[in-house]
Every structure is written in structure tokens, then in C-alpha cells.
Amino acid sequence: VSAELKDMPNEAFSMLNMALPNKKDDTLAELKNLTALYRNWIDIKLKGDKTVPSEKSSEIISKCEESLRRMNEGICKLEKDETSWQAFMFMNQAMYLQRSITSYAKASGSGVICSLKDFMKDDPAFGRKKDHSHWRPFQIAFVLLNLCSIVEEDNPEKNIVDLLYFPTGGGKTEAYLGLIALTIAYRRLTAPLENEFNKDGGVTVFLRYTLRL
């Protein structure tokens, strides 16, 4: 890993920090570090692996580099487009609040006398942390991967269907719920600019939860 790259900390991608306007520079730096580490992984692990047949490895590397390009374009969109950044912050606010509500409901349901705000502030006596929720790298990468195709009406990547494959309990649900929150926020934020469609109400997302594949 080059000297310019920082190791990914265990608690990177704080939902709370990424929901704050004054943390934009820090957020962008963390996201750029993620894609730089991914670039480095492609170069060292994939391109340096001579055990995989060249025709197969070139296909895998090409797909990884395409994913990297899309992720970097997502970061660029957040950096330059204020509306996309506002929607991104809303996504983080929504997911952070959801995590807080889950913790509160669990404690309250067990008979603990508490309120929701207790789970949104530091309370060492109960082992609670204000900054209690973080995205896993693959989750925030999935958001970045799809960001441009969500916010750009004519983006050709709308024709791509991305399959997020991860073991049960790994965090797939939060990854796409984050994208749903971002999509809803972006539609509402851009509704005043739309003359042809009603973007401030109605159905935004279809979610089909399959019990069996």
C-alpha cells in the first residue's frame, strides 16, 4: 500500500458524521481513501496473481475497474452536486435514526426505563455511544456504485442490475435501504424542478422481499 493511503479504521464511515454538513470534507476524504485502497487491491492482488488464467483474470479485473470507476463518479457527484450531497446526508440521518430506534425498542421492550434520545447521546453508565452506527465498506461502496444512476435521469447505467451477494446477516438489507432513502430524498429535493412528473409524492420504490429464491 502506498504511503499516501491510510489503513481503513474499524469504525470508518460513521452514519452520524456523514449526516453532518460540516463533516463533508472528512466524509469525502474517507470515501476517496476507500476507492484508493480498492485500486491498490486490484493492482496488487488481482493483477499480481499469476495463478488465475490470463483470459479469466482480465475479465475479472475489467469488471472490478468498472466498479471502481462508478464508485469514483459517485464520489465526484457528491463533491460537486449539492442536491446529491443533501440526499446523501438524509440517507445517513435516516439510517442512524433507524439504528437508534432499534436499540431503544429492544431496551424498552425488555423493561428498561429509557427514551429514544438516550440512544442518541453518550451514556457510559449504560454503555451507550452517540456515534453508534457505521457503514461497512461494501455497503457504502454499493451506495456509491449506484448513486449516479439514481440521480441522473439519462444515465445509461440505469440499465444495469447490480446483484449484491453477501452471507446472511452481513448487511445487504441496510445497503439497499440506504439507497432507497437516498432515492426518496433526491426525488423530494428535485420535485420543484420537475414539470412532467410528480416527484413529491406517490410511489418511489418497489421492494419485493422474496422468502424463497
PDB file of C-alpha atoms in Angstrom:
ATOM      1  CA  VAL A   1       0.000   0.000   0.000  1.00  0.00           C
ATOM      2  CA  SER A   2       1.397   3.371  -0.986  1.00  0.00           C
ATOM      3  CA  ALA A   3       2.434   5.842   1.716  1.00  0.00           C
ATOM      4  CA  GLU A   4      -0.396   8.213   0.740  1.00  0.00           C
ATOM      5  CA  LEU A   5      -3.085   5.709   1.655  1.00  0.00           C
ATOM      6  CA  LYS A   6      -4.453   5.332   5.161  1.00  0.00           C
ATOM      7  CA  ASP A   7      -5.465   1.964   6.572  1.00  0.00           C
ATOM      8  CA  MET A   8      -9.224   1.574   6.842  1.00  0.00           C
ATOM      9  CA  PRO A   9     -10.154   2.025  10.533  1.00  0.00           C
ATOM     10  CA  ASN A  10     -12.585  -0.421  12.104  1.00  0.00           C
ATOM     11  CA  GLU A  11     -15.170   2.318  12.630  1.00  0.00           C
ATOM     12  CA  ALA A  12     -14.900   4.223   9.367  1.00  0.00           C
ATOM     13  CA  PHE A  13     -17.982   5.597   7.595  1.00  0.00           C
ATOM     14  CA  SER A  14     -19.859   6.864  10.635  1.00  0.00           C
ATOM     15  CA  MET A  15     -23.539   7.374   9.800  1.00  0.00           C
ATOM     16  CA  LEU A  16     -23.635  10.245  12.279  1.00  0.00           C
ATOM     17  CA  ASN A  17     -20.631  12.073  10.828  1.00  0.00           C
ATOM     18  CA  MET A  18     -21.820  11.528   7.264  1.00  0.00           C
ATOM     19  CA  ALA A  19     -25.133  13.145   8.189  1.00  0.00           C
ATOM     20  CA  LEU A  20     -23.468  16.420   9.222  1.00  0.00           C
ATOM     21  CA  PRO A  21     -22.928  19.305   6.738  1.00  0.00           C
ATOM     22  CA  ASN A  22     -19.710  20.428   8.443  1.00  0.00           C
ATOM     23  CA  LYS A  23     -18.191  16.955   8.015  1.00  0.00           C
ATOM     24  CA  LYS A  24     -18.358  16.949   4.216  1.00  0.00           C
ATOM     25  CA  ASP A  25     -14.604  17.256   3.676  1.00  0.00           C
ATOM     26  CA  ASP A  26     -13.919  14.447   6.151  1.00  0.00           C
ATOM     27  CA  THR A  27     -16.569  12.264   4.531  1.00  0.00           C
ATOM     28  CA  LEU A  28     -15.191  12.789   1.026  1.00  0.00           C
ATOM     29  CA  ALA A  29     -11.667  12.043   2.248  1.00  0.00           C
ATOM     30  CA  GLU A  30     -12.816   8.731   3.774  1.00  0.00           C
ATOM     31  CA  LEU A  31     -14.683   7.751   0.617  1.00  0.00           C
ATOM     32  CA  LYS A  32     -11.702   8.600  -1.589  1.00  0.00           C
ATOM     33  CA  ASN A  33      -9.469   6.560   0.691  1.00  0.00           C
ATOM     34  CA  LEU A  34     -11.833   3.599   0.257  1.00  0.00           C
ATOM     35  CA  THR A  35     -11.613   3.680  -3.533  1.00  0.00           C
ATOM     36  CA  ALA A  36      -7.850   4.264  -3.413  1.00  0.00           C
ATOM     37  CA  LEU A  37      -7.463   1.137  -1.285  1.00  0.00           C
ATOM     38  CA  TYR A  38      -9.675  -0.756  -3.724  1.00  0.00           C
ATOM     39  CA  ARG A  39      -7.498   0.479  -6.614  1.00  0.00           C
ATOM     40  CA  ASN A  40      -4.450  -0.736  -4.726  1.00  0.00           C
ATOM     41  CA  TRP A  41      -6.089  -4.125  -4.066  1.00  0.00           C
ATOM     42  CA  ILE A  42      -6.846  -4.554  -7.772  1.00  0.00           C
ATOM     43  CA  ASP A  43      -3.263  -3.745  -8.721  1.00  0.00           C
ATOM     44  CA  ILE A  44      -1.587  -5.956  -6.113  1.00  0.00           C
ATOM     45  CA  LYS A  45      -3.980  -8.848  -5.508  1.00  0.00           C
ATOM     46  CA  LEU A  46      -5.599  -9.260  -8.905  1.00  0.00           C
ATOM     47  CA  LYS A  47      -3.022  -8.083 -11.400  1.00  0.00           C
ATOM     48  CA  GLY A  48      -0.243  -9.662  -9.368  1.00  0.00           C
ATOM     49  CA  ASP A  49      -1.945 -13.073  -9.088  1.00  0.00           C
ATOM     50  CA  LYS A  50      -0.403 -15.391 -11.673  1.00  0.00           C
ATOM     51  CA  THR A  51      -2.385 -18.461 -10.603  1.00  0.00           C
ATOM     52  CA  VAL A  52      -5.541 -17.409 -12.468  1.00  0.00           C
ATOM     53  CA  PRO A  53      -5.593 -17.937 -16.266  1.00  0.00           C
ATOM     54  CA  SER A  54      -4.925 -14.625 -18.033  1.00  0.00           C
ATOM     55  CA  GLU A  55      -8.178 -14.642 -20.041  1.00  0.00           C
ATOM     56  CA  LYS A  56     -10.224 -15.112 -16.858  1.00  0.00           C
ATOM     57  CA  SER A  57      -8.218 -12.687 -14.759  1.00  0.00           C
ATOM     58  CA  SER A  58      -8.505  -9.950 -17.386  1.00  0.00           C
ATOM     59  CA  GLU A  59     -12.305 -10.295 -17.313  1.00  0.00           C
ATOM     60  CA  ILE A  60     -12.407 -10.079 -13.510  1.00  0.00           C
ATOM     61  CA  ILE A  61     -10.020  -7.114 -13.439  1.00  0.00           C
ATOM     62  CA  SER A  62     -12.053  -5.307 -16.088  1.00  0.00           C
ATOM     63  CA  LYS A  63     -15.255  -5.693 -14.045  1.00  0.00           C
ATOM     64  CA  CYS A  64     -13.513  -4.537 -10.862  1.00  0.00           C
ATOM     65  CA  GLU A  65     -12.114  -1.478 -12.612  1.00  0.00           C
ATOM     66  CA  GLU A  66     -15.545  -0.667 -13.999  1.00  0.00           C
ATOM     67  CA  SER A  67     -16.972  -0.844 -10.476  1.00  0.00           C
ATOM     68  CA  LEU A  68     -14.145   1.390  -9.262  1.00  0.00           C
ATOM     69  CA  ARG A  69     -14.938   3.940 -11.977  1.00  0.00           C
ATOM     70  CA  ARG A  70     -18.599   4.047 -10.959  1.00  0.00           C
ATOM     71  CA  MET A  71     -17.713   4.445  -7.298  1.00  0.00           C
ATOM     72  CA  ASN A  72     -15.356   7.338  -8.038  1.00  0.00           C
ATOM     73  CA  GLU A  73     -18.007   9.004 -10.172  1.00  0.00           C
ATOM     74  CA  GLY A  74     -20.394   8.697  -7.239  1.00  0.00           C
ATOM     75  CA  ILE A  75     -17.886  10.474  -5.003  1.00  0.00           C
ATOM     76  CA  CYS A  76     -17.423  13.173  -7.641  1.00  0.00           C
ATOM     77  CA  LYS A  77     -21.185  13.669  -7.780  1.00  0.00           C
ATOM     78  CA  LEU A  78     -21.336  14.143  -4.004  1.00  0.00           C
ATOM     79  CA  GLU A  79     -18.456  16.589  -4.171  1.00  0.00           C
ATOM     80  CA  LYS A  80     -19.858  18.772  -6.961  1.00  0.00           C
ATOM     81  CA  ASP A  81     -23.647  18.432  -6.746  1.00  0.00           C
ATOM     82  CA  GLU A  82     -25.143  19.937  -3.594  1.00  0.00           C
ATOM     83  CA  THR A  83     -28.527  18.245  -4.083  1.00  0.00           C
ATOM     84  CA  SER A  84     -26.904  14.813  -4.228  1.00  0.00           C
ATOM     85  CA  TRP A  85     -24.962  15.657  -1.089  1.00  0.00           C
ATOM     86  CA  GLN A  86     -28.157  16.731   0.685  1.00  0.00           C
ATOM     87  CA  ALA A  87     -29.813  13.433  -0.267  1.00  0.00           C
ATOM     88  CA  PHE A  88     -26.726  11.526   0.900  1.00  0.00           C
ATOM     89  CA  MET A  89     -26.853  13.274   4.292  1.00  0.00           C
ATOM     90  CA  PHE A  90     -30.567  12.485   4.596  1.00  0.00           C
ATOM     91  CA  MET A  91     -29.819   8.821   3.914  1.00  0.00           C
ATOM     92  CA  ASN A  92     -27.316   8.783   6.752  1.00  0.00           C
ATOM     93  CA  GLN A  93     -29.703  10.628   9.081  1.00  0.00           C
ATOM     94  CA  ALA A  94     -32.454   8.109   8.328  1.00  0.00           C
ATOM     95  CA  MET A  95     -30.225   5.079   8.840  1.00  0.00           C
ATOM     96  CA  TYR A  96     -28.723   6.485  12.042  1.00  0.00           C
ATOM     97  CA  LEU A  97     -32.194   7.189  13.432  1.00  0.00           C
ATOM     98  CA  GLN A  98     -33.349   3.703  12.459  1.00  0.00           C
ATOM     99  CA  ARG A  99     -30.426   2.167  14.372  1.00  0.00           C
ATOM    100  CA  SER A 100     -31.224   4.358  17.394  1.00  0.00           C
ATOM    101  CA  ILE A 101     -34.903   3.357  17.328  1.00  0.00           C
ATOM    102  CA  THR A 102     -33.979  -0.333  17.108  1.00  0.00           C
ATOM    103  CA  SER A 103     -31.731  -0.080  20.168  1.00  0.00           C
ATOM    104  CA  TYR A 104     -34.359   1.881  22.080  1.00  0.00           C
ATOM    105  CA  ALA A 105     -37.133  -0.585  21.203  1.00  0.00           C
ATOM    106  CA  LYS A 106     -35.014  -3.519  22.321  1.00  0.00           C
ATOM    107  CA  ALA A 107     -34.189  -1.929  25.671  1.00  0.00           C
ATOM    108  CA  SER A 108     -37.697  -0.592  26.270  1.00  0.00           C
ATOM    109  CA  GLY A 109     -39.212  -3.940  25.355  1.00  0.00           C
ATOM    110  CA  SER A 110     -37.007  -5.560  27.999  1.00  0.00           C
ATOM    111  CA  GLY A 111     -38.423  -3.299  30.679  1.00  0.00           C
ATOM    112  CA  VAL A 112     -35.567  -0.763  30.785  1.00  0.00           C
ATOM    113  CA  ILE A 113     -36.835   2.730  31.583  1.00  0.00           C
ATOM    114  CA  CYS A 114     -35.427   4.915  28.818  1.00  0.00           C
ATOM    115  CA  SER A 115     -36.279   7.273  25.978  1.00  0.00           C
ATOM    116  CA  LEU A 116     -35.189   7.424  22.336  1.00  0.00           C
ATOM    117  CA  LYS A 117     -32.868  10.364  22.963  1.00  0.00           C
ATOM    118  CA  ASP A 118     -30.939   8.210  25.442  1.00  0.00           C
ATOM    119  CA  PHE A 119     -29.707   6.222  22.462  1.00  0.00           C
ATOM    120  CA  MET A 120     -28.573   9.314  20.569  1.00  0.00           C
ATOM    121  CA  LYS A 121     -26.132  10.594  23.175  1.00  0.00           C
ATOM    122  CA  ASP A 122     -23.153   9.259  25.085  1.00  0.00           C
ATOM    123  CA  ASP A 123     -24.196   7.487  28.258  1.00  0.00           C
ATOM    124  CA  PRO A 124     -21.255   5.486  29.689  1.00  0.00           C
ATOM    125  CA  ALA A 125     -23.396   4.249  32.562  1.00  0.00           C
ATOM    126  CA  PHE A 126     -25.382   2.133  30.110  1.00  0.00           C
ATOM    127  CA  GLY A 127     -22.565   1.573  27.635  1.00  0.00           C
ATOM    128  CA  ARG A 128     -24.240   3.773  25.016  1.00  0.00           C
ATOM    129  CA  LYS A 129     -22.341   5.735  22.403  1.00  0.00           C
ATOM    130  CA  LYS A 130     -23.659   8.684  20.449  1.00  0.00           C
ATOM    131  CA  ASP A 131     -21.687   7.576  17.386  1.00  0.00           C
ATOM    132  CA  HIS A 132     -23.003   4.021  17.484  1.00  0.00           C
ATOM    133  CA  SER A 133     -23.550   3.113  13.835  1.00  0.00           C
ATOM    134  CA  HIS A 134     -21.203   2.741  10.901  1.00  0.00           C
ATOM    135  CA  TRP A 135     -21.470   1.559   7.326  1.00  0.00           C
ATOM    136  CA  ARG A 136     -19.446  -1.484   6.389  1.00  0.00           C
ATOM    137  CA  PRO A 137     -17.131  -0.790   3.424  1.00  0.00           C
ATOM    138  CA  PHE A 138     -19.132  -2.927   0.988  1.00  0.00           C
ATOM    139  CA  GLN A 139     -22.359  -1.142   1.977  1.00  0.00           C
ATOM    140  CA  ILE A 140     -21.117   2.377   1.323  1.00  0.00           C
ATOM    141  CA  ALA A 141     -19.364   1.110  -1.823  1.00  0.00           C
ATOM    142  CA  PHE A 142     -22.716  -0.214  -3.079  1.00  0.00           C
ATOM    143  CA  VAL A 143     -24.298   3.198  -2.453  1.00  0.00           C
ATOM    144  CA  LEU A 144     -21.522   4.957  -4.363  1.00  0.00           C
ATOM    145  CA  LEU A 145     -21.752   2.415  -7.163  1.00  0.00           C
ATOM    146  CA  ASN A 146     -25.395   3.243  -7.824  1.00  0.00           C
ATOM    147  CA  LEU A 147     -25.501   6.916  -6.886  1.00  0.00           C
ATOM    148  CA  CYS A 148     -25.081   8.453 -10.346  1.00  0.00           C
ATOM    149  CA  SER A 149     -27.632   6.176 -11.982  1.00  0.00           C
ATOM    150  CA  ILE A 150     -30.158   7.220  -9.333  1.00  0.00           C
ATOM    151  CA  VAL A 151     -29.702  10.980  -9.534  1.00  0.00           C
ATOM    152  CA  GLU A 152     -29.028  11.357 -13.278  1.00  0.00           C
ATOM    153  CA  GLU A 153     -32.154  10.957 -15.411  1.00  0.00           C
ATOM    154  CA  ASP A 154     -30.303   9.967 -18.610  1.00  0.00           C
ATOM    155  CA  ASN A 155     -27.554   7.865 -17.055  1.00  0.00           C
ATOM    156  CA  PRO A 156     -27.049   4.702 -19.187  1.00  0.00           C
ATOM    157  CA  GLU A 157     -26.192   2.717 -16.051  1.00  0.00           C
ATOM    158  CA  LYS A 158     -29.902   2.646 -15.221  1.00  0.00           C
ATOM    159  CA  ASN A 159     -29.925  -0.435 -17.455  1.00  0.00           C
ATOM    160  CA  ILE A 160     -27.531  -2.240 -15.112  1.00  0.00           C
ATOM    161  CA  VAL A 161     -28.923  -4.604 -12.482  1.00  0.00           C
ATOM    162  CA  ASP A 162     -26.414  -4.902  -9.637  1.00  0.00           C
ATOM    163  CA  LEU A 163     -26.549  -8.099  -7.610  1.00  0.00           C
ATOM    164  CA  LEU A 164     -25.347  -7.642  -4.040  1.00  0.00           C
ATOM    165  CA  TYR A 165     -24.199 -11.083  -2.888  1.00  0.00           C
ATOM    166  CA  PHE A 166     -23.244 -11.462   0.757  1.00  0.00           C
ATOM    167  CA  PRO A 167     -23.864 -14.043   3.536  1.00  0.00           C
ATOM    168  CA  THR A 168     -26.996 -13.847   5.672  1.00  0.00           C
ATOM    169  CA  GLY A 169     -26.605 -11.223   8.382  1.00  0.00           C
ATOM    170  CA  GLY A 170     -23.824  -9.467   6.501  1.00  0.00           C
ATOM    171  CA  GLY A 171     -25.719  -6.237   5.922  1.00  0.00           C
ATOM    172  CA  LYS A 172     -27.302  -6.465   2.469  1.00  0.00           C
ATOM    173  CA  THR A 173     -30.629  -5.074   3.679  1.00  0.00           C
ATOM    174  CA  GLU A 174     -29.111  -1.898   5.096  1.00  0.00           C
ATOM    175  CA  ALA A 175     -27.186  -1.324   1.868  1.00  0.00           C
ATOM    176  CA  TYR A 176     -30.303  -1.199  -0.289  1.00  0.00           C
ATOM    177  CA  LEU A 177     -32.410   0.541   2.371  1.00  0.00           C
ATOM    178  CA  GLY A 178     -29.779   3.267   2.298  1.00  0.00           C
ATOM    179  CA  LEU A 179     -30.199   3.578  -1.456  1.00  0.00           C
ATOM    180  CA  ILE A 180     -33.978   3.738  -1.041  1.00  0.00           C
ATOM    181  CA  ALA A 181     -33.657   6.580   1.473  1.00  0.00           C
ATOM    182  CA  LEU A 182     -31.288   8.433  -0.857  1.00  0.00           C
ATOM    183  CA  THR A 183     -33.666   7.997  -3.794  1.00  0.00           C
ATOM    184  CA  ILE A 184     -36.676   9.256  -1.831  1.00  0.00           C
ATOM    185  CA  ALA A 185     -34.736  12.287  -0.598  1.00  0.00           C
ATOM    186  CA  TYR A 186     -33.407  13.163  -4.046  1.00  0.00           C
ATOM    187  CA  ARG A 187     -36.864  12.959  -5.609  1.00  0.00           C
ATOM    188  CA  ARG A 188     -38.328  15.279  -2.999  1.00  0.00           C
ATOM    189  CA  LEU A 189     -35.436  17.740  -3.255  1.00  0.00           C
ATOM    190  CA  THR A 190     -35.724  17.975  -7.039  1.00  0.00           C
ATOM    191  CA  ALA A 191     -39.554  17.966  -7.216  1.00  0.00           C
ATOM    192  CA  PRO A 192     -39.815  21.766  -7.717  1.00  0.00           C
ATOM    193  CA  LEU A 193     -37.645  21.455 -10.839  1.00  0.00           C
ATOM    194  CA  GLU A 194     -39.855  18.816 -12.465  1.00  0.00           C
ATOM    195  CA  ASN A 195     -42.728  19.756 -14.762  1.00  0.00           C
ATOM    196  CA  GLU A 196     -43.523  16.419 -16.366  1.00  0.00           C
ATOM    197  CA  PHE A 197     -43.726  14.104 -13.354  1.00  0.00           C
ATOM    198  CA  ASN A 198     -44.986  14.406  -9.803  1.00  0.00           C
ATOM    199  CA  LYS A 199     -41.858  13.686  -7.765  1.00  0.00           C
ATOM    200  CA  ASP A 200     -43.036  14.968  -4.398  1.00  0.00           C
ATOM    201  CA  GLY A 201     -45.458  12.132  -3.732  1.00  0.00           C
ATOM    202  CA  GLY A 202     -46.649   8.755  -4.892  1.00  0.00           C
ATOM    203  CA  VAL A 203     -44.671   5.542  -5.265  1.00  0.00           C
ATOM    204  CA  THR A 204     -40.904   5.955  -5.378  1.00  0.00           C
ATOM    205  CA  VAL A 205     -39.618   2.414  -4.881  1.00  0.00           C
ATOM    206  CA  PHE A 206     -40.940  -1.074  -5.413  1.00  0.00           C
ATOM    207  CA  LEU A 207     -39.486  -3.528  -2.899  1.00  0.00           C
ATOM    208  CA  ARG A 208     -40.128  -7.202  -3.411  1.00  0.00           C
ATOM    209  CA  TYR A 209     -38.995  -9.300  -0.491  1.00  0.00           C
ATOM    210  CA  THR A 210     -38.606 -12.886  -1.652  1.00  0.00           C
ATOM    211  CA  LEU A 211     -38.928 -15.503   1.051  1.00  0.00           C
ATOM    212  CA  ARG A 212     -37.521 -18.091  -1.330  1.00  0.00           C
ATOM    213  CA  LEU A 213     -35.161 -17.589  -4.235  1.00  0.00           C
TER     214      LEU A 213
END
